[in-house]
CSV table of C-alpha atoms in Angstrom, one decimal:
chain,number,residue,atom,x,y,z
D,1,UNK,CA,140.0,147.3,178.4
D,2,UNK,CA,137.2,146.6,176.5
D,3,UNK,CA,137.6,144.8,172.9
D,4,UNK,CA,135.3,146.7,170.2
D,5,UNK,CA,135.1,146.9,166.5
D,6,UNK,CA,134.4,149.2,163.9
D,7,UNK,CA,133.3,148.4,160.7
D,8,UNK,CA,134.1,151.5,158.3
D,9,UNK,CA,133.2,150.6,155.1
D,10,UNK,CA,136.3,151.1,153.2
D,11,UNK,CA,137.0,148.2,150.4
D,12,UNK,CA,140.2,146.0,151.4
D,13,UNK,CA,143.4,148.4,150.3
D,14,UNK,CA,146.5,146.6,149.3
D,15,UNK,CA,149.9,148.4,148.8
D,16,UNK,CA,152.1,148.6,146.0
D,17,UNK,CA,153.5,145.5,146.5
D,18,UNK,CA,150.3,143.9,146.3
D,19,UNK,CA,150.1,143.2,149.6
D,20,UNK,CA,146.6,143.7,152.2
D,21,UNK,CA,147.9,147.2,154.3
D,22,UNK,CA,147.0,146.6,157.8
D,23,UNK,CA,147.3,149.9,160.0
D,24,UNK,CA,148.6,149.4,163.5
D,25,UNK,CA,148.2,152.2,165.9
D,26,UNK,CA,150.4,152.5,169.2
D,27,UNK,CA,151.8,153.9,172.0
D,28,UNK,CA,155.0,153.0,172.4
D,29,UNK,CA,155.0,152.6,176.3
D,30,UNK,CA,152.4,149.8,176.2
D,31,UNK,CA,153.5,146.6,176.9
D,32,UNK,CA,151.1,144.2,175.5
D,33,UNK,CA,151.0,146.9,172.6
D,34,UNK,CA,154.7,145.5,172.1
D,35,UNK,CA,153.5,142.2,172.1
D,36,UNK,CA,151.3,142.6,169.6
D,37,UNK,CA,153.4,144.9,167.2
D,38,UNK,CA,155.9,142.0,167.3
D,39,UNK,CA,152.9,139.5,166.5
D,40,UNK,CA,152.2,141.4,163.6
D,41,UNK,CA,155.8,141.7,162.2
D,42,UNK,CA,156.1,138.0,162.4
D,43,UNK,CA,152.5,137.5,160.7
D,44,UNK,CA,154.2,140.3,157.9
D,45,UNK,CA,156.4,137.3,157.2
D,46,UNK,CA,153.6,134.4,156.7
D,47,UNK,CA,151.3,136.4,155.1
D,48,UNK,CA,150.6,138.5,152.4
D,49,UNK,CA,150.1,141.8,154.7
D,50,UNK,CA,151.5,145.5,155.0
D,51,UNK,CA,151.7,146.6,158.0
D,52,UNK,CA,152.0,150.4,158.7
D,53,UNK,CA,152.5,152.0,162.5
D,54,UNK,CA,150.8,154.9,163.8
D,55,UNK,CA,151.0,156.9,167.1
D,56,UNK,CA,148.6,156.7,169.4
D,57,UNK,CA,148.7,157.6,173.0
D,58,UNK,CA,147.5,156.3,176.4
D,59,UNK,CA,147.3,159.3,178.2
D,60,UNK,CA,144.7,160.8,175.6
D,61,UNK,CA,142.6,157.0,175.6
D,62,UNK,CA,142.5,157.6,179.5
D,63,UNK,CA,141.8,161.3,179.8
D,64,UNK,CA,138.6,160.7,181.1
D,65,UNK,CA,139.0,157.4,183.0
D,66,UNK,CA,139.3,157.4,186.7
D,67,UNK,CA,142.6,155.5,187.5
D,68,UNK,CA,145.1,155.4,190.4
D,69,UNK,CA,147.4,158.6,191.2
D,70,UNK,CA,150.7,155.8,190.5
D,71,UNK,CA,148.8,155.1,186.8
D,72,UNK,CA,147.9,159.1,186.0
D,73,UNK,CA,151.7,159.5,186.5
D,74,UNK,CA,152.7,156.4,184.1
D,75,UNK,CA,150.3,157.9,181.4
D,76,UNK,CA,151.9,161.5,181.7
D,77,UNK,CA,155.9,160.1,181.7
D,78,UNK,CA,154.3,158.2,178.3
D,79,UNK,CA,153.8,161.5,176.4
D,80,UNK,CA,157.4,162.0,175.8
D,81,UNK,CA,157.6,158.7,173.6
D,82,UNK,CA,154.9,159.6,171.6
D,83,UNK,CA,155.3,163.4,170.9
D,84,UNK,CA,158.9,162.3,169.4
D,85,UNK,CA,157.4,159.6,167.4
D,86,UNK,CA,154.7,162.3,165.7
D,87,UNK,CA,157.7,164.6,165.3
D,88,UNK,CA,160.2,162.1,163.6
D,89,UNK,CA,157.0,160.8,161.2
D,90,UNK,CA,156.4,164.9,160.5
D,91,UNK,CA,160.4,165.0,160.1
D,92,UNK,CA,160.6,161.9,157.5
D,93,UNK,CA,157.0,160.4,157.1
D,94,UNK,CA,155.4,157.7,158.9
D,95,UNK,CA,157.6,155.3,157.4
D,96,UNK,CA,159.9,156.3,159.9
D,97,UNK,CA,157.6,155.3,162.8
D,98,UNK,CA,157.9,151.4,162.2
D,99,UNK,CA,161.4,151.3,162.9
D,100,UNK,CA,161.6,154.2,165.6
D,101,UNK,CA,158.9,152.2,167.5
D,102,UNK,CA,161.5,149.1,167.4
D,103,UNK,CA,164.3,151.2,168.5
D,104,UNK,CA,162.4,152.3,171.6
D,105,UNK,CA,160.4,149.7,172.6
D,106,UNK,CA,163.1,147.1,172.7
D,107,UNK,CA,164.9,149.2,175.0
D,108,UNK,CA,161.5,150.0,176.9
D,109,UNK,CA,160.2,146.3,177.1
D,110,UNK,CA,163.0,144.1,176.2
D,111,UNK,CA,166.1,145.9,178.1
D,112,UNK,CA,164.2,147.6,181.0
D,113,UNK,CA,165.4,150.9,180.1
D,114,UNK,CA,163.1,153.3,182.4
D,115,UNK,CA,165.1,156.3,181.6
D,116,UNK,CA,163.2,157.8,178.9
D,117,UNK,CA,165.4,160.0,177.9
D,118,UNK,CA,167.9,158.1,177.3
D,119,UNK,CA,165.6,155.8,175.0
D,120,UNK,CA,164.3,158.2,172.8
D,121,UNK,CA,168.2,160.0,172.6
D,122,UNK,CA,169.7,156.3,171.7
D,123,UNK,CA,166.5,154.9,169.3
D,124,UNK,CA,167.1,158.6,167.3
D,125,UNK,CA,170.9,157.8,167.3
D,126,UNK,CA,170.5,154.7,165.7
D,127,UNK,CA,168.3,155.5,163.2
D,128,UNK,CA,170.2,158.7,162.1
D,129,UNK,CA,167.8,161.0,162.9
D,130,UNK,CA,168.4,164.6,164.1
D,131,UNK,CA,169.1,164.4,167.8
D,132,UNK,CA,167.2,167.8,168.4
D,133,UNK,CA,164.1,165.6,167.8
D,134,UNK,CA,164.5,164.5,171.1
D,135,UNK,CA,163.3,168.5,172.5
D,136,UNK,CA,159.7,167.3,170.8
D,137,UNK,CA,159.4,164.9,174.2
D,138,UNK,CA,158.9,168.1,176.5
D,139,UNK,CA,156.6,170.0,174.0
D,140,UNK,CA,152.6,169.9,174.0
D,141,UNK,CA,152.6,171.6,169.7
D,142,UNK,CA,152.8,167.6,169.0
D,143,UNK,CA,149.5,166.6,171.3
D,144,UNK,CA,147.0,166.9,169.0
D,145,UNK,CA,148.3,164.3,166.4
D,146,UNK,CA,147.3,161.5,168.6
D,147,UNK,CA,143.8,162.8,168.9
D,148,UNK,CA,143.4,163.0,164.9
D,149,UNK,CA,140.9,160.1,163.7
D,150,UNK,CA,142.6,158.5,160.6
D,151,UNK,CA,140.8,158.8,157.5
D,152,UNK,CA,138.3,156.0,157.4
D,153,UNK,CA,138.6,155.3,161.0
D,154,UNK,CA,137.4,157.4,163.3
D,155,UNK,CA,135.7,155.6,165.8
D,156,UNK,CA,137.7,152.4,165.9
D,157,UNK,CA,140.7,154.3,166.8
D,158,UNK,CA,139.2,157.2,169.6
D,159,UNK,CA,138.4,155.4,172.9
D,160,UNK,CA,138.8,152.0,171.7
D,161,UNK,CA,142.2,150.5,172.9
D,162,UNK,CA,145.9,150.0,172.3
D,163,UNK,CA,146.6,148.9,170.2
D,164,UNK,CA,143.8,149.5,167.3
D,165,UNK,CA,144.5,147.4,163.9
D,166,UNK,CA,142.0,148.1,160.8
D,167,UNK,CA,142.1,145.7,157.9
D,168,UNK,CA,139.8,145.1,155.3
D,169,UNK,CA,137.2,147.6,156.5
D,170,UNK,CA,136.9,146.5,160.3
D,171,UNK,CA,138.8,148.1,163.0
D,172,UNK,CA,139.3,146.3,166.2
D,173,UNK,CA,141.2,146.2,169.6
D,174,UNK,CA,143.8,143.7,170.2
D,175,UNK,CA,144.8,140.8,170.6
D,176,UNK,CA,146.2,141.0,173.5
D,177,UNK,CA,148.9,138.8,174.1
D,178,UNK,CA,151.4,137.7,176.7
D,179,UNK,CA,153.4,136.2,174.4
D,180,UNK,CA,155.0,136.6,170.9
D,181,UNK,CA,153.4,134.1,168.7
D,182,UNK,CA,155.8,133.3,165.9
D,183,UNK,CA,155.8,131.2,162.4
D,184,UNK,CA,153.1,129.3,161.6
D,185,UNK,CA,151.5,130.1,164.8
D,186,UNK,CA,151.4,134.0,164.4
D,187,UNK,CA,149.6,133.4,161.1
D,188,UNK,CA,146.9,131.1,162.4
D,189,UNK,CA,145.8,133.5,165.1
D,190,UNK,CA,146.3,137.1,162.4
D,191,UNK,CA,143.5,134.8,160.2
D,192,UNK,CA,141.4,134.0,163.2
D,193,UNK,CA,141.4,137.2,164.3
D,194,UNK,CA,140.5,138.6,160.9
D,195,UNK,CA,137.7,136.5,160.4
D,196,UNK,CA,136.1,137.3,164.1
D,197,UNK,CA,137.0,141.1,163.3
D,198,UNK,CA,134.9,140.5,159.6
D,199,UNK,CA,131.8,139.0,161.1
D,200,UNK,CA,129.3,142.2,161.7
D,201,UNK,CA,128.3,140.6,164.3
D,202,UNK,CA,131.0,139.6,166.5
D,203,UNK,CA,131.1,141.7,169.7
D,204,UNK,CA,133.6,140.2,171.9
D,205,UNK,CA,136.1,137.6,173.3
D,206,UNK,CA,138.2,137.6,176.6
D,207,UNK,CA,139.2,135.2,179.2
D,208,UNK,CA,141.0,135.8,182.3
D,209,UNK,CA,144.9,136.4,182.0
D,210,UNK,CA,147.4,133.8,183.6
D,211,UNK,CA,150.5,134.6,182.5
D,212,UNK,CA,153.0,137.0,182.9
D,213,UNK,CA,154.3,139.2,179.8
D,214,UNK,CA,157.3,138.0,177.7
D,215,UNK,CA,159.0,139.7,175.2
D,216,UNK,CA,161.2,137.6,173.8
């Protein structure tokens, strides 16, 4: 993984609400994508942000990365996650995608549920959405979507990592996290890691990983 940044030159949006809008791209087979989508829900609560989700997708970040035969597999059985989440956000908008992305990743990464089917068919169910949604998984008419640059973002998003946020301006990979920070401590680390991402001349910070992933 390597942690870059884009600066894009866009002024610092804020919602309706009045709140900064921080966009949050994902795939929502990622693990420490989880972890950080979590982080930034409980940073939604200690500061004044906005977050909004969009797809992304592993496979197309890897297409031209040499990886393992076991790995090429993982990234092709993640495709059926994403095409339903760009068909449900076509079906209902992308305000749909925040909480489809919590319906199937806590039964992804939480519960252990491999059967991917039977995510996408129980995350739909809950939310109220059509069940033939769930026929979008199998289809390659929803591929593109996740190779579209965003507006304002074209480079931070392709070939960068998952998961991409942008806020005021700057695009940037990560965190990554093998834990949920929450409270206090979730907002500490979303203003440290806006201030690296706002410094034009910040390239890079990693250390080696000792921990396992939690998800609680």
């Amino acid at each position: 993984m390597t942690s870059t940044m884009t600066t894009t030159g866009d002024e610092t949006a804020q919602t309706g609400s009045g709140r900064e809008r921080v966009d949050f791209w994902f795939d929502p087979a990622c693990p420490f994508c989880w972890i950080t989508s979590r982080w930034i829900v409980e940073t939604e609560k200690v500061r004044n942000i906005d977050a909004h989700f969009h797809v992304m997708s592993m496979a197309v970040l890897n297409e031209t990365t040499e990886v393992s035969d076991d790995y090429r597999e993982k990234l092709r059985s993640s495709w059926g996650p994403v095409r339903v989440a760009v068909a449900a956000s076509e079906f209902k908008k992308e305000q749909i995608l925040s909480p489809l992305y919590t319906a199937m990743g806590s039964r992804i990464h939480n519960q252990g549920n491999h059967d991917i089917s039977t995510v996408i068919a129980e995350a739909l169910d809950e939310l109220g959405l059509p069940p033939e949604l769930a026929e979008a998984a199998e289809s390659t008419e929803y591929d593109n979507a996740p190779r579209k640059p965003p507006r304002g973002n074209r480079e931070g998003r392709q070939g960068r990592g998952n998961p991409t946020i942008h806020v005021n301006g700057t695009a940037f990979f990560g965190p990554v996290l093998t834990r949920i920070p929450r409270g206090e401590d979730a907002g500490r680390i979303w203003d440290a890691s806006v201030t690296l991402a706002g410094y034009p001349y910040f390239f890079e910070l990693k250390r080696e990983r000792k921990d396992t992933l939690h998800f609680d």
